[in-house]
Amino acid sequence: MVFPHASLRLCLTRIGFGLTCSALSLGVALAQTDGASEGQRAAAEAAAALAGGEADEPVILKTPAVDTRRVYVQDPAHFAAVTQQFIIDGSTGRVIGMTDGGFLAHPLAAEDGSFFAQVSSVWSRIARGDRTDYVEVFDPETLLPTADIELPEDARFLIGTYQWMNALTPDNKKVLFYQFSPAPAVGVVDLEAKQFERMLDVPDCYQIFPASPTVFYMNCRDGSLARVDFANGETSVTNTQVFHAEEELLINHPAYSLRSGRLVWPTYTGKIYQMDLTEEAAGFREPFEALTEAERADNWRPGGWQQTAYHRQSDRIYLLVDQRDQWRHKTASRFVLVINAETGERINKIALGQEIDSINVSQDAEPLLYALSAGTQTLHIYDADSGEELRSVNQLGRGPQIIMTHDMGS
Amino acid sequence: MNSGISRRSVLTGLGLAVIGASRVFAQDRISVLHEKPVPASDVPADAITVEIDKMKYQTPEVTIEAGDTVYWINREVMPHNVAFKEGIVAEGAFRGEMLTKDQAYAITFTEAGSFDYFCTPHPFMRGKVIVG
Ligand SMILES: [Cu+2]
């Protein structure tokens, strides 16, 4: 290991203390809610405590209990060697904690809220020297690491963070991470034994969508999905039918529900492929166009980073769109389409009023729509039903791009 | 890692230059005549060649004798190379230089065996040299 265990502890404890302070002050400075701001409320509380003769006893805080409206914002910081993740209460728009990560750290959240984790990389001299790839697991309320598991040398694929390039199995017992070079492979990390297990050889396929504790799917260059079964120390791979043509470009940011197995995968033009992934097989739904013919003729296209969200309970798809040139697919968008995933019917077209790069939704019955701007480092929070902006949180690093939630709802 | 190999190759290259030997550097099971790519026009007419085009090694499997040299010739502008994972042609990994259009790279295989290779930036490009 790069860090001796004791000094890692010490370092994190100190960071933990610092975080408490910065989390508080960020909350004070940033939340913009109706009526009194967080800052005004905290000031009134502090004044009352002072008037009442209450002494200040500095302590390390815990976060509020995990709920479906907790949202994690990962900031890859435009490829900086060290990164941050902001933990935000979506209901109030307060930063409630932070975690530090290395280069292009990939965040993961257990759907039941029992922990969150990251796959990360550090070097002995900041951006050079000996490289260490590792998986770090965090207690969701103290934010202290509960596991630090080293991966084989240079095992991680270093890439702009795609939400599903790494994944947790649905039983939360394994982390699966992708290796690109020298050959496609998926690494298995055992979170119970707290150790790296093995690399699985896979075909020329990308991204990881777990459907059971030992089965996951990948999207392959040949236009099919691969089903990979790694039960009992073996690896068996089978391919589905080819489901899209070579000129139909699937974006890097599909939405996937680990809880229901639904995979929602738009193309550059907004054609939506959907699959229902189970341990046994991938069921393909009839694809549909998210944009009307008239809109497509008028240059409406999806665009941004995390462009797709799926709300499991209501079976709704959210897609970031705007008018753009064909090859400006990574620029921000100002609109979100809300679509019935079953029928393909449009439910709403929300004008965000902001240049937004990434979206996601909370998985509760009255979901929030999270819309993140890497350009202004601000998370805008909307009522997903009405499309009304409720609050925002700013100063989220340098280029925040990934929004992650816990699907804890029934 | 590669750095060790290229450092050794430079040193060997210097040493050999002094005594006028032809090989630039040798791995355990291969040797390389020119570390840098050469023009395709320099490839001998009777050479064993693998053309690279349309994101593929056009002859994915070649069978040769120990001591034979295989020339890879890139026919498209997309850069490609020839690379071996750890333990295939040497203890460490081996990564040939990138070839642009109409450049060639030669490897002499000195031992019998089956040697899987791939293109570094395109891991889905794979081939094999069988040395009888
Ligand atoms: Cu190549």
Coordinates of C-alpha atoms and ligand atoms in Angstrom, one line a residue:
Chain A
M1 CA 0.0 0.0 0.0
V2 CA 1.0 3.6 -0.5
F3 CA -0.5 4.7 2.8
P4 CA 0.5 3.0 6.0
H5 CA -2.8 2.2 7.7
A6 CA -2.2 4.4 10.8
S7 CA -1.3 7.5 8.9
L8 CA -4.3 6.9 6.6
R9 CA -6.6 6.9 9.6
L10 CA -5.0 10.0 11.1
C11 CA -5.2 11.8 7.8
L12 CA -8.8 10.9 7.3
T13 CA -9.7 11.9 10.8
R14 CA -8.2 15.2 10.3
I15 CA -9.9 15.6 6.9
G16 CA -13.1 14.5 8.6
F17 CA -12.9 17.3 11.0
G18 CA -12.1 19.8 8.3
L19 CA -15.0 18.5 6.3
T20 CA -17.4 19.0 9.1
C21 CA -16.4 22.6 9.1
S22 CA -16.4 23.1 5.4
A23 CA -19.7 21.2 5.0
L24 CA -21.3 23.5 7.5
S25 CA -19.9 26.6 6.0
L26 CA -20.8 25.5 2.5
G27 CA -24.3 24.8 3.7
V28 CA -24.5 28.3 5.3
A29 CA -23.2 30.0 2.2
L30 CA -24.9 28.1 -0.6
A31 CA -28.4 26.9 0.1
Q32 CA -31.0 29.1 -1.6
T33 CA -34.4 28.1 -0.3
D34 CA -37.6 29.9 0.3
G35 CA -37.7 32.3 3.2
A36 CA -34.7 32.3 5.5
S37 CA -31.5 30.9 4.0
E38 CA -29.5 28.2 5.8
G39 CA -27.0 30.9 6.7
Q40 CA -29.7 33.1 8.2
R41 CA -31.1 30.2 10.1
A42 CA -27.7 29.2 11.5
A43 CA -26.9 32.8 12.4
A44 CA -30.2 33.1 14.4
E45 CA -29.5 29.8 16.1
A46 CA -26.0 30.8 17.0
A47 CA -27.2 34.2 18.4
A48 CA -29.9 32.6 20.5
A49 CA -27.3 30.1 21.9
L50 CA -25.0 32.9 22.7
A51 CA -27.7 35.0 24.4
G52 CA -28.8 31.9 26.3
G53 CA -25.2 31.4 27.7
E54 CA -24.7 28.2 25.8
A55 CA -21.1 27.3 25.3
D56 CA -19.7 26.2 21.9
E57 CA -18.5 22.6 22.0
P58 CA -16.9 21.8 18.7
V59 CA -17.5 18.2 17.5
I60 CA -17.2 16.1 14.4
L61 CA -20.7 15.8 12.9
K62 CA -22.4 12.8 11.3
T63 CA -24.5 13.3 8.2
P64 CA -28.3 13.0 8.5
A65 CA -29.6 9.4 8.0
V66 CA -29.3 8.2 4.3
D67 CA -32.5 8.7 2.4
T68 CA -33.7 8.6 -1.3
R69 CA -33.1 12.3 -1.7
R70 CA -29.5 12.2 -0.8
V71 CA -27.5 12.9 -3.9
Y72 CA -23.8 12.5 -4.6
V73 CA -22.1 14.9 -7.0
Q74 CA -18.7 13.7 -8.3
D75 CA -16.3 16.3 -9.7
P76 CA -13.7 14.8 -12.1
A77 CA -12.3 18.4 -12.1
H78 CA -11.3 18.3 -15.8
F79 CA -8.8 15.4 -15.3
A80 CA -7.1 16.8 -12.2
A81 CA -5.1 14.2 -10.2
V82 CA -7.2 14.7 -7.1
T83 CA -10.9 15.0 -7.0
Q84 CA -13.9 15.6 -4.7
Q85 CA -17.4 14.3 -4.2
F86 CA -20.1 16.4 -2.6
I87 CA -22.8 14.7 -0.6
I88 CA -26.0 16.8 -0.7
D89 CA -29.4 16.6 0.9
G90 CA -31.7 17.1 -2.1
S91 CA -34.6 18.0 0.1
T92 CA -32.9 21.1 1.6
G93 CA -30.1 21.7 -0.9
R94 CA -27.4 21.5 1.7
V95 CA -23.9 20.0 1.3
I96 CA -23.8 17.5 4.2
G97 CA -20.4 16.0 3.6
M98 CA -17.5 15.4 1.1
T99 CA -15.1 12.7 0.2
D100 CA -11.7 12.9 -1.5
G101 CA -10.8 10.8 -4.4
G102 CA -7.8 10.3 -6.7
F103 CA -7.6 10.5 -10.5
L104 CA -11.0 10.0 -12.3
A105 CA -12.4 8.4 -9.2
H106 CA -15.5 6.4 -10.0
P107 CA -18.4 6.6 -7.4
L108 CA -20.7 3.8 -6.4
A109 CA -23.7 3.7 -4.1
A110 CA -25.4 0.7 -2.5
E111 CA -29.1 1.1 -3.5
D112 CA -30.2 0.3 0.1
G113 CA -28.1 3.2 1.5
S114 CA -25.9 0.9 3.6
F115 CA -22.7 2.3 2.1
F116 CA -21.1 4.2 -0.7
A117 CA -17.7 3.5 -2.4
Q118 CA -15.3 4.5 -5.0
V119 CA -12.8 3.0 -7.4
S120 CA -9.8 5.3 -7.5
S121 CA -6.2 5.8 -8.5
V122 CA -3.3 7.6 -6.7
W123 CA 0.4 8.0 -7.5
S124 CA 3.3 8.2 -5.1
R125 CA 4.2 11.8 -6.3
I126 CA 0.8 13.2 -7.0
A127 CA 0.6 12.7 -10.8
R128 CA 3.7 10.5 -11.3
G129 CA 5.7 7.7 -9.6
D130 CA 4.2 4.4 -8.4
R131 CA 0.5 4.0 -9.2
T132 CA -2.0 2.4 -6.9
D133 CA -5.5 1.5 -7.9
Y134 CA -7.9 0.8 -5.0
V135 CA -11.5 0.4 -3.9
E136 CA -12.6 2.5 -0.9
V137 CA -15.8 1.8 1.0
F138 CA -17.3 4.5 3.2
D139 CA -19.8 4.5 6.1
P140 CA -22.6 6.7 4.8
E141 CA -23.0 8.7 8.0
T142 CA -19.6 9.1 9.5
L143 CA -18.0 9.2 6.0
L144 CA -15.1 7.2 7.5
P145 CA -13.6 4.4 5.2
T146 CA -14.6 0.9 6.2
A147 CA -12.5 -0.9 3.6
D148 CA -9.5 0.0 1.4
I149 CA -8.9 -2.8 -1.1
E150 CA -5.9 -2.6 -3.5
L151 CA -6.3 -3.7 -7.1
P152 CA -3.7 -5.3 -9.4
E153 CA -1.2 -3.0 -11.1
D154 CA -2.7 -0.6 -13.6
A155 CA -6.0 -2.5 -13.6
R156 CA -8.4 0.4 -13.9
F157 CA -9.6 2.0 -17.1
L158 CA -8.8 5.7 -16.8
I159 CA -11.5 7.6 -18.6
G160 CA -13.9 10.4 -18.3
T161 CA -16.4 9.0 -15.7
Y162 CA -19.2 7.0 -17.2
Q163 CA -21.8 6.0 -14.6
W164 CA -21.8 2.3 -15.5
M165 CA -18.2 1.6 -16.4
N166 CA -17.9 0.1 -12.8
A167 CA -20.8 -1.3 -10.8
L168 CA -21.9 -3.0 -7.6
T169 CA -23.6 -6.3 -7.8
P170 CA -27.3 -6.1 -6.6
D171 CA -26.4 -8.0 -3.4
N172 CA -23.8 -5.3 -2.7
K173 CA -21.2 -8.0 -2.2
K174 CA -18.9 -7.3 -5.2
V175 CA -17.5 -4.4 -7.0
L176 CA -17.0 -5.0 -10.7
F177 CA -14.6 -2.6 -12.5
Y178 CA -13.6 -2.4 -16.2
Q179 CA -10.1 -2.8 -17.7
F180 CA -9.5 -1.6 -21.2
S181 CA -5.8 -2.2 -21.8
P182 CA -4.1 -4.5 -22.6
A183 CA -7.3 -6.5 -23.2
P184 CA -11.0 -6.1 -22.2
A185 CA -11.5 -7.5 -18.7
V186 CA -13.7 -7.0 -15.7
G187 CA -12.2 -7.1 -12.2
V188 CA -14.1 -8.6 -9.3
V189 CA -13.6 -7.2 -5.8
D190 CA -15.1 -9.1 -2.9
L191 CA -16.4 -6.6 -0.4
E192 CA -17.1 -9.2 2.3
A193 CA -13.6 -10.6 2.3
K194 CA -12.3 -7.1 1.5
Q195 CA -10.0 -8.3 -1.2
F196 CA -9.5 -8.4 -5.0
E197 CA -10.8 -11.7 -6.3
R198 CA -9.9 -12.0 -10.0
M199 CA -10.0 -10.6 -13.5
L200 CA -12.6 -12.0 -15.9
D201 CA -11.6 -12.1 -19.6
V202 CA -14.5 -10.6 -21.6
P203 CA -15.0 -9.9 -25.4
D204 CA -14.6 -6.5 -26.9
C205 CA -17.4 -5.0 -24.8
Y206 CA -17.9 -2.0 -22.6
Q207 CA -19.7 -1.0 -19.4
I208 CA -21.1 -3.3 -16.7
F209 CA -24.8 -3.8 -15.9
P210 CA -25.2 -6.4 -13.1
A211 CA -28.5 -8.4 -13.2
S212 CA -27.8 -10.9 -10.3
P213 CA -25.0 -11.6 -7.8
T214 CA -23.0 -13.5 -10.5
V215 CA -24.4 -12.3 -13.9
F216 CA -23.8 -8.9 -15.6
Y217 CA -24.2 -7.6 -19.2
M218 CA -21.9 -5.5 -21.3
N219 CA -22.4 -3.6 -24.6
C220 CA -20.2 -5.0 -27.4
R221 CA -18.5 -3.4 -30.4
D222 CA -20.4 -5.9 -32.7
G223 CA -23.8 -4.4 -31.7
S224 CA -24.8 -7.1 -29.2
L225 CA -24.9 -7.4 -25.5
A226 CA -22.6 -9.9 -23.8
R227 CA -24.0 -11.9 -20.8
V228 CA -21.2 -12.8 -18.4
D229 CA -21.7 -15.4 -15.8
F230 CA -18.9 -15.6 -13.2
A231 CA -20.4 -18.0 -10.7
N232 CA -18.2 -20.7 -9.1
G233 CA -14.9 -19.3 -10.2
E234 CA -15.6 -19.7 -13.9
T235 CA -16.4 -17.2 -16.6
S236 CA -19.0 -18.0 -19.3
V237 CA -19.9 -15.5 -22.0
T238 CA -22.7 -15.5 -24.4
N239 CA -23.9 -12.8 -26.8
T240 CA -27.4 -11.6 -27.5
Q241 CA -28.7 -10.7 -31.0
V242 CA -27.2 -7.6 -32.6
F243 CA -29.8 -5.0 -31.6
H244 CA -28.6 -1.8 -33.3
A245 CA -27.0 -0.9 -36.6
E246 CA -23.4 0.2 -36.9
E247 CA -24.3 3.8 -37.8
E248 CA -26.6 4.0 -34.7
L249 CA -24.4 5.4 -32.1
L250 CA -25.3 4.6 -28.5
I251 CA -24.2 7.3 -26.0
N252 CA -21.8 6.7 -23.2
H253 CA -24.3 7.4 -20.5
P254 CA -27.3 5.0 -20.5
A255 CA -29.5 4.8 -17.5
Y256 CA -29.8 1.6 -15.6
S257 CA -31.9 0.5 -12.6
L258 CA -30.1 -2.2 -10.6
R259 CA -33.3 -2.8 -8.7
S260 CA -35.5 -3.5 -11.8
G261 CA -32.9 -4.5 -14.4
R262 CA -34.1 -1.9 -16.9
L263 CA -31.5 -0.5 -19.2
V264 CA -32.4 2.7 -21.1
W265 CA -30.0 3.5 -23.9
P266 CA -30.4 6.5 -26.2
T267 CA -28.6 7.0 -29.5
Y268 CA -27.2 10.3 -30.7
T269 CA -30.5 11.1 -32.4
G270 CA -32.6 10.2 -29.3
K271 CA -33.8 6.8 -30.4
I272 CA -34.3 4.9 -27.2
Y273 CA -33.4 1.2 -26.8
Q274 CA -34.6 -0.5 -23.7
M275 CA -33.7 -3.9 -22.3
D276 CA -34.9 -5.8 -19.3
L277 CA -31.9 -7.6 -17.9
T278 CA -32.4 -10.7 -15.7
E279 CA -30.0 -13.4 -14.6
E280 CA -31.3 -15.6 -17.4
A281 CA -31.5 -13.3 -20.4
A282 CA -31.8 -9.8 -21.9
G283 CA -35.4 -8.9 -23.1
F284 CA -35.4 -6.3 -25.8
R285 CA -38.2 -3.8 -25.9
E286 CA -39.4 -2.1 -29.1
P287 CA -37.2 1.0 -29.6
F288 CA -38.9 4.4 -30.1
E289 CA -37.8 8.0 -30.9
A290 CA -37.8 10.4 -28.0
L291 CA -37.9 13.4 -30.3
T292 CA -40.6 14.0 -32.9
E293 CA -39.8 14.0 -36.6
A294 CA -40.4 17.8 -36.7
E295 CA -38.0 18.3 -33.8
R296 CA -35.3 16.1 -35.4
A297 CA -35.7 18.0 -38.6
D298 CA -35.2 21.2 -36.6
N299 CA -31.9 19.9 -35.1
W300 CA -33.1 18.7 -31.7
R301 CA -30.7 16.1 -30.4
P302 CA -29.7 14.7 -27.0
G303 CA -26.4 16.2 -25.6
G304 CA -24.4 16.7 -22.5
W305 CA -22.7 14.2 -20.1
Q306 CA -25.0 12.1 -18.0
Q307 CA -27.9 12.6 -20.4
T308 CA -30.3 9.9 -19.3
A309 CA -32.2 9.2 -16.1
Y310 CA -34.8 6.5 -15.4
H311 CA -37.4 6.6 -12.5
R312 CA -38.1 3.0 -11.6
Q313 CA -41.4 3.4 -9.7
S314 CA -43.1 5.6 -12.3
D315 CA -41.4 3.9 -15.3
R316 CA -40.4 7.3 -16.7
I317 CA -37.4 8.3 -18.8
Y318 CA -35.7 11.7 -18.6
L319 CA -33.5 12.8 -21.5
L320 CA -31.4 16.0 -21.9
V321 CA -32.0 17.6 -25.2
D322 CA -31.5 20.8 -27.1
Q323 CA -31.0 22.1 -30.7
R324 CA -27.5 21.4 -31.8
D325 CA -25.2 20.3 -34.6
Q326 CA -24.8 16.6 -35.0
W327 CA -21.3 16.6 -33.5
R328 CA -21.9 18.8 -30.5
H329 CA -23.2 15.9 -28.5
K330 CA -21.1 16.7 -25.4
T331 CA -22.2 20.4 -25.0
A332 CA -24.8 21.3 -22.4
S333 CA -28.5 21.2 -23.0
R334 CA -31.4 23.4 -21.7
F335 CA -34.3 21.0 -21.9
V336 CA -35.4 17.6 -20.4
L337 CA -37.9 15.3 -22.1
V338 CA -40.0 13.3 -19.7
I339 CA -41.2 10.1 -21.4
N340 CA -43.5 7.1 -20.5
A341 CA -41.0 4.2 -20.9
E342 CA -43.8 1.8 -21.6
T343 CA -45.5 3.6 -24.5
G344 CA -42.8 6.1 -25.6
E345 CA -45.3 8.9 -25.1
R346 CA -44.0 12.3 -24.1
I347 CA -45.2 13.5 -20.7
N348 CA -43.4 16.8 -20.4
K349 CA -40.7 18.9 -21.9
I350 CA -39.1 20.8 -19.1
A351 CA -37.3 24.1 -19.8
L352 CA -34.4 24.1 -17.3
G353 CA -33.4 27.7 -17.8
Q354 CA -29.8 26.6 -17.3
E355 CA -27.0 25.1 -19.4
I356 CA -27.1 21.6 -18.0
D357 CA -24.6 18.7 -18.5
S358 CA -25.9 15.9 -16.3
I359 CA -29.3 14.8 -14.9
N360 CA -30.6 12.2 -12.5
V361 CA -33.7 11.7 -10.4
S362 CA -34.4 10.7 -6.8
Q363 CA -36.1 7.3 -6.7
D364 CA -38.9 8.3 -4.2
A365 CA -42.6 8.6 -5.1
E366 CA -42.4 12.4 -5.7
P367 CA -39.0 12.5 -7.4
L368 CA -36.6 15.5 -7.6
L369 CA -35.0 16.1 -10.9
Y370 CA -31.3 16.9 -10.4
A371 CA -29.6 19.0 -13.1
L372 CA -25.9 19.7 -12.9
S373 CA -23.9 22.3 -14.7
A374 CA -20.2 21.6 -15.0
G375 CA -19.8 25.1 -16.4
T376 CA -21.1 26.9 -13.3
Q377 CA -20.4 24.1 -10.9
T378 CA -24.0 24.3 -9.7
L379 CA -26.6 21.6 -9.0
H380 CA -30.2 22.8 -9.8
I381 CA -33.0 20.9 -8.1
Y382 CA -36.4 20.7 -9.7
D383 CA -39.7 19.1 -9.0
A384 CA -39.6 16.3 -11.5
D385 CA -43.3 16.4 -12.1
S386 CA -43.9 20.1 -12.6
G387 CA -40.4 21.0 -13.8
E388 CA -40.3 23.9 -11.3
E389 CA -36.8 24.8 -10.0
L390 CA -36.9 24.5 -6.2
R391 CA -33.4 25.3 -5.1
S392 CA -29.7 25.1 -6.2
V393 CA -26.3 24.4 -4.7
N394 CA -23.3 26.1 -6.1
Q395 CA -19.5 26.0 -5.7
L396 CA -19.3 22.2 -6.4
G397 CA -15.7 21.9 -7.3
R398 CA -14.3 22.7 -10.8
G399 CA -16.2 20.6 -13.3
P400 CA -18.8 18.4 -11.5
Q401 CA -20.3 15.7 -13.9
I402 CA -21.7 12.7 -12.2
I403 CA -25.0 12.5 -10.1
M404 CA -25.6 9.4 -8.1
T405 CA -28.5 8.5 -5.7
H406 CA -29.6 5.6 -3.6
D407 CA -32.7 3.7 -4.8
M408 CA -34.1 3.0 -1.3
G409 CA -37.8 3.3 -2.2
S410 CA -40.2 0.4 -2.1
Chain B
M1 CA 6.2 -1.9 -17.7
N2 CA 7.7 -0.6 -20.9
S3 CA 10.2 1.9 -19.6
G4 CA 12.6 -0.8 -18.5
I5 CA 12.5 -2.4 -22.0
S6 CA 13.1 0.8 -23.9
R7 CA 15.9 1.8 -21.6
R8 CA 17.6 -1.5 -22.0
S9 CA 17.0 -1.3 -25.8
V10 CA 18.7 2.1 -26.0
L11 CA 21.7 0.8 -24.0
T12 CA 22.0 -2.4 -26.1
G13 CA 21.6 -0.3 -29.2
L14 CA 24.5 1.9 -28.3
G15 CA 26.7 -1.1 -27.4
L16 CA 25.9 -2.9 -30.6
A17 CA 26.4 0.3 -32.7
V18 CA 30.0 0.3 -31.5
I19 CA 30.7 -3.2 -32.6
G20 CA 28.6 -2.8 -35.7
A21 CA 26.0 -5.5 -35.1
S22 CA 22.7 -5.4 -36.9
R23 CA 20.2 -6.0 -34.2
V24 CA 18.8 -3.0 -32.3
F25 CA 17.7 -5.0 -29.3
A26 CA 16.6 -8.4 -28.3
Q27 CA 13.9 -9.6 -26.0
D28 CA 13.8 -13.2 -24.6
R29 CA 12.0 -14.6 -27.6
I30 CA 12.2 -11.9 -30.2
S31 CA 14.6 -9.4 -31.6
V32 CA 13.9 -6.2 -33.4
L33 CA 15.9 -4.9 -36.3
H34 CA 14.8 -1.2 -36.2
E35 CA 13.2 0.3 -33.1
K36 CA 11.6 3.0 -35.3
P37 CA 9.2 2.2 -38.1
V38 CA 10.7 1.9 -41.6
P39 CA 9.0 2.9 -44.9
A40 CA 7.0 0.1 -46.4
S41 CA 9.2 0.4 -49.5
D42 CA 12.1 -0.9 -47.4
V43 CA 10.4 -4.2 -46.8
P44 CA 12.1 -7.0 -48.7
A45 CA 10.1 -8.4 -51.6
D46 CA 10.2 -11.9 -50.2
A47 CA 9.3 -10.9 -46.6
I48 CA 6.6 -12.5 -44.5
T49 CA 4.1 -9.6 -44.1
V50 CA 1.0 -8.8 -42.2
E51 CA -0.9 -5.9 -43.6
I52 CA -2.9 -3.7 -41.3
D53 CA -6.1 -2.1 -42.7
K54 CA -9.7 -1.2 -41.7
M55 CA -8.9 -1.7 -38.0
K56 CA -7.7 -5.3 -38.5
Y57 CA -4.6 -7.4 -38.9
Q58 CA -5.4 -8.7 -42.3
T59 CA -3.7 -12.1 -41.7
P60 CA -4.7 -12.7 -38.1
E61 CA -2.6 -15.8 -37.8
V62 CA 0.8 -16.4 -39.4
T63 CA 2.9 -19.5 -39.1
I64 CA 6.7 -19.2 -39.5
E65 CA 10.0 -20.9 -38.6
A66 CA 12.2 -19.9 -35.7
G67 CA 14.6 -17.2 -37.0
D68 CA 12.0 -15.8 -39.5
T69 CA 11.1 -12.1 -39.5
V70 CA 7.5 -10.9 -39.7
Y71 CA 6.9 -7.4 -41.2
W72 CA 3.7 -5.5 -40.2
I73 CA 2.7 -2.8 -42.7
N74 CA 0.1 -0.3 -41.8
R75 CA -2.0 0.6 -44.9
E76 CA -4.3 3.2 -43.4
V77 CA -3.8 6.6 -41.6
M78 CA -5.2 5.3 -38.3
P79 CA -2.0 4.6 -36.3
H80 CA -1.5 1.0 -35.2
N81 CA 1.2 -1.1 -33.5
V82 CA 2.2 -4.6 -32.4
A83 CA 2.2 -5.2 -28.6
F84 CA 2.5 -8.3 -26.4
K85 CA 1.3 -8.7 -22.9
E86 CA 3.6 -9.6 -20.0
G87 CA 5.2 -13.0 -20.3
I88 CA 4.5 -13.5 -24.0
V89 CA 7.8 -12.6 -25.7
A90 CA 9.7 -11.6 -22.5
E91 CA 9.1 -11.4 -18.8
G92 CA 7.7 -7.9 -19.1
A93 CA 5.3 -6.5 -21.7
F94 CA 6.5 -5.4 -25.1
R95 CA 5.1 -2.5 -27.0
G96 CA 6.2 -1.8 -30.6
E97 CA 6.3 1.8 -32.0
M98 CA 3.2 3.2 -33.6
L99 CA 3.0 2.9 -37.4
T100 CA 1.3 5.5 -39.6
K101 CA 0.2 4.9 -43.2
D102 CA 2.8 2.9 -45.2
Q103 CA 5.2 2.3 -42.4
A104 CA 6.5 -1.1 -41.4
Y105 CA 7.8 -2.8 -38.2
A106 CA 9.8 -6.0 -38.2
I107 CA 10.1 -8.6 -35.4
T108 CA 12.3 -11.7 -35.6
F109 CA 11.0 -14.6 -33.6
T110 CA 13.9 -16.6 -32.2
E111 CA 12.0 -19.4 -30.3
A112 CA 9.2 -21.8 -31.1
G113 CA 5.8 -21.1 -29.6
S114 CA 2.5 -19.2 -30.1
F115 CA 2.6 -15.5 -29.6
D116 CA -0.6 -13.5 -29.2
Y117 CA -0.4 -9.8 -29.9
F118 CA -2.7 -6.8 -30.0
C119 CA -2.7 -3.1 -30.9
T120 CA -2.1 -0.9 -27.9
P121 CA -4.8 1.8 -28.4
H122 CA -7.2 -0.7 -30.1
P123 CA -7.2 -3.8 -27.8
F124 CA -10.0 -5.3 -30.0
M125 CA -7.3 -5.7 -32.7
R126 CA -5.6 -9.0 -32.1
G127 CA -3.4 -11.5 -34.0
K128 CA -1.1 -14.4 -33.5
V129 CA 2.3 -15.6 -34.7
I130 CA 2.9 -19.3 -34.5
V131 CA 6.6 -20.2 -34.6
G132 CA 7.1 -23.9 -35.6
Ligands
CU1 CU -4.7 -0.2 -33.9

